[in-house]
Every structure is written in C-alpha cells, then in structure tokens.
PDB file of C-alpha atoms in Angstrom:
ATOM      1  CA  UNK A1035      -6.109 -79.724 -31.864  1.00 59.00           C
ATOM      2  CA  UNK A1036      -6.750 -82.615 -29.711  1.00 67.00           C
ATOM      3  CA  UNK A1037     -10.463 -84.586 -30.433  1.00 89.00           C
ATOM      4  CA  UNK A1038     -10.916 -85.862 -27.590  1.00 93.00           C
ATOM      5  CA  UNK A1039      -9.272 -84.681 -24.248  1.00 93.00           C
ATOM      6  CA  UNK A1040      -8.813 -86.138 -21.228  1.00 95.00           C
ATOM      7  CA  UNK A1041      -7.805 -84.913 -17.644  1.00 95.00           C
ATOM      8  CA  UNK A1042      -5.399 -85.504 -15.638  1.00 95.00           C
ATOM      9  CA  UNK A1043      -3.363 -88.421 -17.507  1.00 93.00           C
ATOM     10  CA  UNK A1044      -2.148 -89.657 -14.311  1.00 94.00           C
ATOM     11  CA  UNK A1045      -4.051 -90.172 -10.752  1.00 96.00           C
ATOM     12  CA  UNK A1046      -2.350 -91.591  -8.111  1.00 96.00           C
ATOM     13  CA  UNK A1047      -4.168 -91.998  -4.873  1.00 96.00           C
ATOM     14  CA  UNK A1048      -4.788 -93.042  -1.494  1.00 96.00           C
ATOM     15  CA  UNK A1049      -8.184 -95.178  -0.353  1.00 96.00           C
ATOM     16  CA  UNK A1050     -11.174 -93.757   0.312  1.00 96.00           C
ATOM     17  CA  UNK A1051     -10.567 -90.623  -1.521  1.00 97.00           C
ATOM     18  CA  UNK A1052     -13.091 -89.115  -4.023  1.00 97.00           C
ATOM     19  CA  UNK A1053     -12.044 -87.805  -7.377  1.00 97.00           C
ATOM     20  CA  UNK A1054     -13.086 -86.685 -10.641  1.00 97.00           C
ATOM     21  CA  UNK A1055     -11.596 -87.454 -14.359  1.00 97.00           C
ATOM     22  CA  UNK A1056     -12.311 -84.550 -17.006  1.00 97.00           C
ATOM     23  CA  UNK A1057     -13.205 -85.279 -20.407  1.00 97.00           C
ATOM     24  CA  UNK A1058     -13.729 -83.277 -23.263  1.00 96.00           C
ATOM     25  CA  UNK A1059     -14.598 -83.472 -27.189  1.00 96.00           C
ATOM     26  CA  UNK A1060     -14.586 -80.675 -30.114  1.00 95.00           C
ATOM     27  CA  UNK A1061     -15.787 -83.361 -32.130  1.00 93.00           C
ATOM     28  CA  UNK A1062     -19.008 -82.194 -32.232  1.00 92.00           C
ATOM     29  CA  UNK A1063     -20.107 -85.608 -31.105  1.00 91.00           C
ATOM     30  CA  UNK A1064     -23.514 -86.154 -29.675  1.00 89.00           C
ATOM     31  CA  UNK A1065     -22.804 -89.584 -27.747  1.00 89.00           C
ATOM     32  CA  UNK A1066     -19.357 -90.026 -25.578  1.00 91.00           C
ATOM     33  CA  UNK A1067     -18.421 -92.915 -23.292  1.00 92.00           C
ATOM     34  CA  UNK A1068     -16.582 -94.050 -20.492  1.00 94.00           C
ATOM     35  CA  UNK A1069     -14.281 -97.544 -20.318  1.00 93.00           C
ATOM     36  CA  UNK A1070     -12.299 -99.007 -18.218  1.00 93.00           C
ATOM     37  CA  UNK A1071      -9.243-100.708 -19.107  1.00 92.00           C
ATOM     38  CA  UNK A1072      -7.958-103.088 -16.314  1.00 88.00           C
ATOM     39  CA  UNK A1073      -4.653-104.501 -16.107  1.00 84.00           C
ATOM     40  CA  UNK A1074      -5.407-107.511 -18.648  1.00 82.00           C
ATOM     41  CA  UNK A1075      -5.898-104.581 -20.884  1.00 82.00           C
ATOM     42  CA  UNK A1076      -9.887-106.266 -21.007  1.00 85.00           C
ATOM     43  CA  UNK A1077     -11.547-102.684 -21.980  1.00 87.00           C
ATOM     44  CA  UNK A1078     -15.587-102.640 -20.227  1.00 87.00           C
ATOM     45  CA  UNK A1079     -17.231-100.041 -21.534  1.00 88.00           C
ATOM     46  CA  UNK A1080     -18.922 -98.060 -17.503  1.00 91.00           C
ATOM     47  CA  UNK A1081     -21.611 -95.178 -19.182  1.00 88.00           C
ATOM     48  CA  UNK A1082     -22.505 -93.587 -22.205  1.00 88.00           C
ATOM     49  CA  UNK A1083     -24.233 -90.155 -22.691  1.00 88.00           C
ATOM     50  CA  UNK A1084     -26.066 -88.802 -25.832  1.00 85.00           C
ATOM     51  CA  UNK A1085     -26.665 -85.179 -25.934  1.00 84.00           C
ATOM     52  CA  UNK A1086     -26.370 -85.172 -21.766  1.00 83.00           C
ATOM     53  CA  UNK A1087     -28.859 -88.119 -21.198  1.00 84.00           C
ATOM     54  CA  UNK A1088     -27.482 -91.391 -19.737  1.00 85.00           C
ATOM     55  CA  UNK A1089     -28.463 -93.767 -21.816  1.00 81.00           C
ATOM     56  CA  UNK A1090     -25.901 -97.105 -20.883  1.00 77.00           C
ATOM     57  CA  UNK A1091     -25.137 -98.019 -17.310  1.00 76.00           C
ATOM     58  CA  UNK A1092     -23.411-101.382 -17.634  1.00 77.00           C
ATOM     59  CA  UNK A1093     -23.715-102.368 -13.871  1.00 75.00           C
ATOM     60  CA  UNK A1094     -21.111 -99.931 -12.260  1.00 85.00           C
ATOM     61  CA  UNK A1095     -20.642 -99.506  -8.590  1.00 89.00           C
ATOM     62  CA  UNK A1096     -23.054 -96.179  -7.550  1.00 90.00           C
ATOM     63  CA  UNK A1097     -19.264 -94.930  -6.421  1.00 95.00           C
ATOM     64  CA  UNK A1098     -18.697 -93.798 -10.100  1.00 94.00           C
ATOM     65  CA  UNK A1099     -21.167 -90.768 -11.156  1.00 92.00           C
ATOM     66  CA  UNK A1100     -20.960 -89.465 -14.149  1.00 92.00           C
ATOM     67  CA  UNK A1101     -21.766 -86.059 -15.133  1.00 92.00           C
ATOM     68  CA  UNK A1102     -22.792 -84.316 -18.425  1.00 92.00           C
ATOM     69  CA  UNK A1103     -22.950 -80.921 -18.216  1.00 91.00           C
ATOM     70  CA  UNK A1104     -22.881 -80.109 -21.974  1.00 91.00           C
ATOM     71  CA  UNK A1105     -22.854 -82.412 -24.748  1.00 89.00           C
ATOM     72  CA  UNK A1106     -19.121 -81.799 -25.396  1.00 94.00           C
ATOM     73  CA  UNK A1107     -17.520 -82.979 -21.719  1.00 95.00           C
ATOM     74  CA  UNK A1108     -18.374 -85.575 -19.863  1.00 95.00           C
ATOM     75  CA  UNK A1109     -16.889 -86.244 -16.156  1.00 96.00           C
ATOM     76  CA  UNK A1110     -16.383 -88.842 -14.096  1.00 96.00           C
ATOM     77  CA  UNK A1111     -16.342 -88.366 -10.228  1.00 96.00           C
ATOM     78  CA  UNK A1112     -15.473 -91.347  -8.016  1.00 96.00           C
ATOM     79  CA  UNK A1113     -16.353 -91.883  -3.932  1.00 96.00           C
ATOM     80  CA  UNK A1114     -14.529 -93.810  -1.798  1.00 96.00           C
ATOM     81  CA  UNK A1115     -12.018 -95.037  -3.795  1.00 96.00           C
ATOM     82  CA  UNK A1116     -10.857 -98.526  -4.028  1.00 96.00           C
ATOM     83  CA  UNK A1117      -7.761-100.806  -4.569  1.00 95.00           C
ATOM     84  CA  UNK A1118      -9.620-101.937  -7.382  1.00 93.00           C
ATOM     85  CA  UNK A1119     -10.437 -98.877  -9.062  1.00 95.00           C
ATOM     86  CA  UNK A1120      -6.879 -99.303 -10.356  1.00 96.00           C
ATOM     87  CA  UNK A1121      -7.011 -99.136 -13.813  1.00 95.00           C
ATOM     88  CA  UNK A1122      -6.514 -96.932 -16.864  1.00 94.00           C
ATOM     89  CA  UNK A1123      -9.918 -95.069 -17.920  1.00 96.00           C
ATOM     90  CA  UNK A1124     -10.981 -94.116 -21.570  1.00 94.00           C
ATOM     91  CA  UNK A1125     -13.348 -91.507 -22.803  1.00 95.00           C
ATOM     92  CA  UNK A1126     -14.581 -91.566 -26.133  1.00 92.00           C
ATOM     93  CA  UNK A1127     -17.178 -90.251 -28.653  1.00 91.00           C
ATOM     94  CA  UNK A1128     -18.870 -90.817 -31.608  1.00 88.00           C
ATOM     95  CA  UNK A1129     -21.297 -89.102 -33.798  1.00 84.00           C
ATOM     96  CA  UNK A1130     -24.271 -90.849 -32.987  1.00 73.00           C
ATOM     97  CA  UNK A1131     -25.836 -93.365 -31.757  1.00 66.00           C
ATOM     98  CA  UNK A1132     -25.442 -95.371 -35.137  1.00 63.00           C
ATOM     99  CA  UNK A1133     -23.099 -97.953 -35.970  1.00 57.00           C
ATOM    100  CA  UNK A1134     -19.911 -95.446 -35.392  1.00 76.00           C
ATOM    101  CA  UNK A1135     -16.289 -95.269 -35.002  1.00 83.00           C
ATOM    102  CA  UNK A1136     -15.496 -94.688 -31.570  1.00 86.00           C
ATOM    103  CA  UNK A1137     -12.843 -91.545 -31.068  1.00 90.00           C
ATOM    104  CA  UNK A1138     -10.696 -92.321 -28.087  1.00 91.00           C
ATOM    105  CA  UNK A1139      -9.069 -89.952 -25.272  1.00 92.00           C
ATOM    106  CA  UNK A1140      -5.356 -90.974 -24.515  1.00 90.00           C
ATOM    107  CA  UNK A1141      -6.909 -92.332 -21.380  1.00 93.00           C
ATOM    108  CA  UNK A1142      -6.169 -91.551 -17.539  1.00 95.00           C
ATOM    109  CA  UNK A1143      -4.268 -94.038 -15.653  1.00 94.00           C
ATOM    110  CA  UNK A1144      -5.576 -94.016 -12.150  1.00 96.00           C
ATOM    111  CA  UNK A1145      -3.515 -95.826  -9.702  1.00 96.00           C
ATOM    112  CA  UNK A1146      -5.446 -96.570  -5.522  1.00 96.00           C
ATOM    113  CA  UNK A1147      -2.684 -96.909  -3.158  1.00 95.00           C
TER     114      UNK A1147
ATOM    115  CA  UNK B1401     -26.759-110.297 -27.563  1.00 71.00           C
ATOM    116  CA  UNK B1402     -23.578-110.131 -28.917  1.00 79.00           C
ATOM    117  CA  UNK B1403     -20.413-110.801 -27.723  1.00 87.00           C
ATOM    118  CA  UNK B1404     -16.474-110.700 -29.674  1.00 91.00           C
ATOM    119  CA  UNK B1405     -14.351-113.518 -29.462  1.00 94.00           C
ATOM    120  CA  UNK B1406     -10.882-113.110 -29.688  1.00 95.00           C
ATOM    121  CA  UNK B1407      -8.919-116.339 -30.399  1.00 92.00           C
ATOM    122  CA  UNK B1408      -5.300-115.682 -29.343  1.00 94.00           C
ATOM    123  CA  UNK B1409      -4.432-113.344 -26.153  1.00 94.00           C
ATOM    124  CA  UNK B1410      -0.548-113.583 -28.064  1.00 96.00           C
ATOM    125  CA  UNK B1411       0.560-113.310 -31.484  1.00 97.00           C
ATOM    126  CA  UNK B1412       4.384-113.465 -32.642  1.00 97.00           C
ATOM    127  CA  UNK B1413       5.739-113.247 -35.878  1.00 97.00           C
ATOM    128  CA  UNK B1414       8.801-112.575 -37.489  1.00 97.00           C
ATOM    129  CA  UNK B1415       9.388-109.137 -39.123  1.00 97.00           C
ATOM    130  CA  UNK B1416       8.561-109.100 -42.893  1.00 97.00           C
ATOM    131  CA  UNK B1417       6.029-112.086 -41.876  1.00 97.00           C
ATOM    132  CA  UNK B1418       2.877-112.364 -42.617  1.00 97.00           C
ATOM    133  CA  UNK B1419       0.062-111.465 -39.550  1.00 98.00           C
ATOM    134  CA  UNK B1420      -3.101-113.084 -38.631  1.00 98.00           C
ATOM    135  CA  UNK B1421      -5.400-111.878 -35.627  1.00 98.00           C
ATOM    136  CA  UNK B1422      -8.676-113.853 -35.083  1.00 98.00           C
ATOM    137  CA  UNK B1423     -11.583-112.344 -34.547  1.00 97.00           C
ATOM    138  CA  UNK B1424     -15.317-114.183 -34.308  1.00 96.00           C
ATOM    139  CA  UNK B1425     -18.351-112.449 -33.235  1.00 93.00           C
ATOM    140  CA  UNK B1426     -21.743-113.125 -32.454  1.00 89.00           C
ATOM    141  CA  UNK B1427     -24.403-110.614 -32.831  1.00 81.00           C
ATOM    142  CA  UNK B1428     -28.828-110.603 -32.947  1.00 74.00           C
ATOM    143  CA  UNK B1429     -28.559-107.509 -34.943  1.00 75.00           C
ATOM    144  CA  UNK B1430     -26.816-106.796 -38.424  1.00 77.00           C
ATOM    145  CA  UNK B1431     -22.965-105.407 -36.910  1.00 83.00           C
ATOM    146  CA  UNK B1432     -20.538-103.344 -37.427  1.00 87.00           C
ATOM    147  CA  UNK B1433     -17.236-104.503 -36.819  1.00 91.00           C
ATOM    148  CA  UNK B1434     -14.077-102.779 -35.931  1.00 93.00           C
ATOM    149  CA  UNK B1435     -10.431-103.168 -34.974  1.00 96.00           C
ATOM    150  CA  UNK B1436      -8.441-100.789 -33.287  1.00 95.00           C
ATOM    151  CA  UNK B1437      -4.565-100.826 -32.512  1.00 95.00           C
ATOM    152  CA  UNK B1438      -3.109 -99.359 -28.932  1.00 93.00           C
ATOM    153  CA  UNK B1439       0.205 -99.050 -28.569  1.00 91.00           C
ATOM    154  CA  UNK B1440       1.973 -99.483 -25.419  1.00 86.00           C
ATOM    155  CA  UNK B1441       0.780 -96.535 -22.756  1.00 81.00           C
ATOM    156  CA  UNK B1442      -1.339 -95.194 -25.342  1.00 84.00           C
ATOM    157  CA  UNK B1443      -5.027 -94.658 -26.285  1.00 85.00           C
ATOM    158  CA  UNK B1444      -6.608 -96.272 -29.012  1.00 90.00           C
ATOM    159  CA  UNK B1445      -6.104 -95.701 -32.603  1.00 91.00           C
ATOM    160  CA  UNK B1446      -9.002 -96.679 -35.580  1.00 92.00           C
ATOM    161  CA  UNK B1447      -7.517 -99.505 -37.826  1.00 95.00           C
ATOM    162  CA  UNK B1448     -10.662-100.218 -40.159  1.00 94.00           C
ATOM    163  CA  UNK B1449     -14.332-100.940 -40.156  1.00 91.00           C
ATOM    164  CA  UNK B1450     -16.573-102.809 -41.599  1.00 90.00           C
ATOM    165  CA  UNK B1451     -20.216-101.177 -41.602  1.00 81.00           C
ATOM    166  CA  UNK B1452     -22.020-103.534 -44.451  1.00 75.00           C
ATOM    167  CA  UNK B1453     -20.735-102.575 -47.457  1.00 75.00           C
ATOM    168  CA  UNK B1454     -17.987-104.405 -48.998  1.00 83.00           C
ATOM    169  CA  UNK B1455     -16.715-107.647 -47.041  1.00 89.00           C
ATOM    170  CA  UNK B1456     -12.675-106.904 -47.689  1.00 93.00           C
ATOM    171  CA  UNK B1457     -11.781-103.808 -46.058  1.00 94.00           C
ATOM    172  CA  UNK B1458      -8.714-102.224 -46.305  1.00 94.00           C
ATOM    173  CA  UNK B1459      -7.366 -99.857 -42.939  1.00 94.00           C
ATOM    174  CA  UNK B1460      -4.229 -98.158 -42.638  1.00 93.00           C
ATOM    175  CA  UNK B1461      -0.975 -99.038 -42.368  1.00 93.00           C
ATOM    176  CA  UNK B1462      -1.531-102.362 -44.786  1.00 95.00           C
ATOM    177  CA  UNK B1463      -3.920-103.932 -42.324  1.00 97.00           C
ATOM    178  CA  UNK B1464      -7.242-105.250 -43.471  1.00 97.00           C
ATOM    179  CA  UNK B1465      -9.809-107.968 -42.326  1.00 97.00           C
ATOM    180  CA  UNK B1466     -12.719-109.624 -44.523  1.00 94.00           C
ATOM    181  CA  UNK B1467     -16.117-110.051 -43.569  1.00 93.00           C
ATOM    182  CA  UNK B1468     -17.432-113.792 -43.736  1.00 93.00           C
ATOM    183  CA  UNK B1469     -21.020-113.892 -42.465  1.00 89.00           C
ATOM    184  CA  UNK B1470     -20.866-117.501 -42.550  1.00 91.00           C
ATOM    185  CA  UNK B1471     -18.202-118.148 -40.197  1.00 93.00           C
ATOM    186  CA  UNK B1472     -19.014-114.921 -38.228  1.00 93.00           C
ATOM    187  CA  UNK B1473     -15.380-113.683 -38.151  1.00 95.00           C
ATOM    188  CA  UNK B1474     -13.211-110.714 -39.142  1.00 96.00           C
ATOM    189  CA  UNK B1475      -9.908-111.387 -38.538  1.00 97.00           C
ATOM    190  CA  UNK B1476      -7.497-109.022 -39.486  1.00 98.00           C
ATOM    191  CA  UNK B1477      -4.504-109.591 -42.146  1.00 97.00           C
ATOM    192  CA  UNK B1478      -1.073-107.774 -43.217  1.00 97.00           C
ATOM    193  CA  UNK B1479       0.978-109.258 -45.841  1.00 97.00           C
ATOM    194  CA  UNK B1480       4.335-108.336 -44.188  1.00 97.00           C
ATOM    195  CA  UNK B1481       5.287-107.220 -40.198  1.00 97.00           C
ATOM    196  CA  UNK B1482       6.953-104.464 -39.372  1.00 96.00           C
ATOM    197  CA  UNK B1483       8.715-103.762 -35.945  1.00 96.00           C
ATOM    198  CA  UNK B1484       5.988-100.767 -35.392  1.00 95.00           C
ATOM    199  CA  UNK B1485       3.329-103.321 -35.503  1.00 97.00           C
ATOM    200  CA  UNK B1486       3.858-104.320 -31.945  1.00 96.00           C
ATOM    201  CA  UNK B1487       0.548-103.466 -30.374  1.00 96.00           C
ATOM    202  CA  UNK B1488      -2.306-104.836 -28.083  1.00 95.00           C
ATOM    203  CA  UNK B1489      -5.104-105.523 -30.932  1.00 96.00           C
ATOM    204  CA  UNK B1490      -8.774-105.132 -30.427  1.00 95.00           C
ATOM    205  CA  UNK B1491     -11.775-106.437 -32.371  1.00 95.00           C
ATOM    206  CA  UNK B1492     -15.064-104.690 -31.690  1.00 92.00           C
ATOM    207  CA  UNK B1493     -18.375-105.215 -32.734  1.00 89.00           C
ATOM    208  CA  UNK B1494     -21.681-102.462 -32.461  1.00 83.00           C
ATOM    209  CA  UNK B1495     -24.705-102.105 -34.030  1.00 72.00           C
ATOM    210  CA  UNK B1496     -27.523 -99.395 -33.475  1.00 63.00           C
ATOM    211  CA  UNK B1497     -30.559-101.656 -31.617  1.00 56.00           C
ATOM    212  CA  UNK B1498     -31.770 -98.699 -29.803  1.00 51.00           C
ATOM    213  CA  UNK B1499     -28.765 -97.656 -28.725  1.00 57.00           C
ATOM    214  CA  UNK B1500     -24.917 -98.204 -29.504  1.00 61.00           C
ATOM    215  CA  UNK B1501     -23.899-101.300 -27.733  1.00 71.00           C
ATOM    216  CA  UNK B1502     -20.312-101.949 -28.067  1.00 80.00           C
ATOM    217  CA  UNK B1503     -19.047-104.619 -27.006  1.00 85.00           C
ATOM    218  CA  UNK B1504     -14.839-105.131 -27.345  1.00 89.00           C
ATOM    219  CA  UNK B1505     -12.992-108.605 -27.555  1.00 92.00           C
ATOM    220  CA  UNK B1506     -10.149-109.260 -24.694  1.00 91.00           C
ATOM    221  CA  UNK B1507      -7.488-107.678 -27.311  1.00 94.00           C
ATOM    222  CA  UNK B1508      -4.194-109.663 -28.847  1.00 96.00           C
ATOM    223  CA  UNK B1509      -0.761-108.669 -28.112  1.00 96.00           C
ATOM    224  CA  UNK B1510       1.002-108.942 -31.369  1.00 97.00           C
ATOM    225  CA  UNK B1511       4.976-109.287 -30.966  1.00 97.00           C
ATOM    226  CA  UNK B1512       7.059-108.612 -34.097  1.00 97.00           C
ATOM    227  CA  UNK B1513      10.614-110.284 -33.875  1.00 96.00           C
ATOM    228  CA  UNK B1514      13.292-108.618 -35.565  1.00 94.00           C
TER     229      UNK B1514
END
C-alpha cells in the first residue's frame, strides 16, 4: 500500500518532446507538491496544490503545467523538453497546509537526451 | 524569509563513531524543522521533526537533533555510525505563514567507513 505513488520511475527522452509524470496519494492529503532534484541532489520545491488550487509557483518555466484533477493526484506535463530538464522529480503530500511532514514519492528520474 | 543552511556538503566518519550534521536556519516566522535521510536512488525518508514542543527530539534509527533558538541550528546527532547510515542528509525548515513554504538545505553526504 504505497502513500504516495509516482509514474513512470524512469523517463528517458529526446529534445523537444512533451511529457507528463503521474502522481498519486491515498494519504488523504489535502496539499501535494512537486520538486526537483538536480544532479547536486539541491531539491527546489516547482508547485504545490491544496485541495486542486495552485497555491506555490516558485518561478518555473511555463513549459511545466501542472494539473490537479482531484485532490489525490497531481500531474506534471512538460513541453518542449530540455537538456536541462534532466533531473530526478519528487511528489509529495502533506496533510495541510500547517507546519507538516512532507510524504515523499520514490521520485521519477527523467533523463533529456 | 527563511532560508536552511547546511554547513558541510561531506561528512565521514568511522563506523561505531559518533555523527554530527550541521544544520542553521533562518526563519521570520516561528519554524518547524525537519531532517530527512535519502538513500542512494531512493526517495526520501522522515528522520524527525521538531514542531515547538520539546527542543531534543529523538527520530528513528538513533538519530536526533536539538533545537537552540539562540544559535538558530538543529543539527542532527547519533552516538554511534553504522554502515547503513550512508545517506545524502537533508535539513528542512516550514512554517504555516499563509501557506507551507518549505524551504530544504543543499543536503550532506554522510560516508560511514568500515
């Protein structure tokens, strides 16, 4: 009974492509998150949703749209893919929007070619 | 604002020695602090919090990390290193001003030598 769920777990890619990155929680979780984790392992946290509302948009390229359809999944599509989209990509959740532990997905390494 | 600072981007110790991660923080609002362990080609795993009650707080696997307002750290302690401690470390800090800004430090690799 996974948490939080993440698909696929590898993405390998050529440029300019466009794809998506699933995520899902049976958490029961109002708030979940994306991050990316570059190379230097440096984690940035991209978007965070609470009960299907954006409500964090730390500067990302308009290439990465996220998409809540229901407050257990979030998605993440991405146009256009780059070289430096390389990187491995997070999802997590918590129960609010309080001062909460965040519950982490085992991540999706995406890899541009 | 807020922002995590962590000291050392490498750690190595000797198994059955004792481990010290830095961690300092700054922060406008009263924080909560965390640290969380990833092991390699992993996701990340909950090691403790601290969420303003008591300043020594104890996290699994013999870890824990004390609170000191004054010197805005948390750095996290274990008495004695095992090989399964080898792990990227990261100190986090959040607090509820509006929203839940979390904000992670740049992690520590921690290297246990047998």
């Amino acid at each position: 009974d996974t948490a939080v769920s993440q698909t696929p777990k590898y993405l390998v890619t050529q440029m300019g492509n466009d794809k998506s990155i699933k995520c899902e929680q049976n958490l029961g979780h109002d708030t979940m998150y994306w991050y990316k984790q570059d190379s230097k392992k440096f984690l940035k946290i991209m978007f965070s949703y609470n009960n299907k509302e954006l409500i964090i948009n730390e500067t990302v390229p308009n290439r990465f749209s996220p998409k809540s359809p229901d407050k257990a999944h979030l998605n993440l599509h991405i146009n256009s893919l780059e070289l430096g989209d390389s990187a491995v990509y997070f999802c997590a959740s918590t129960p609010g929007q309080g001062k909460n532990t965040q519950y982490f997905g085992p991540g999706t390494r995406l890899t541009v070619l | 604002a807020q922002s995590v600072t962590q000291l050392d981007s490498h750690v190595s110790v000797s198994e059955g020695t004792p481990v010290l991660l830095r961690c300092n923080y700054s922060s406008s609002y009263s924080p909560s602090l965390f640290w969380y362990v990833q092991h390699p080609n992993k996701g990340l795993q909950l090691l403790l919090k601290y969420t303003s009650a008591a300043t020594l707080v104890k996290g699994i696997n013999g870890f824990e990390a004390e609170f000191k307002k004054s010197e805005t750290s948390f750095h996290l302690t274990k008495p004695s290193a095992h090989m399964s401690d080898a792990a990227e470390y990261f100190c986090v800090v959040t607090h509820s001003g509006g929203y839940q800004k979390v904000t992670f430090g740049t992690g520590t690799k921690l290297q246990v030598i047998p």
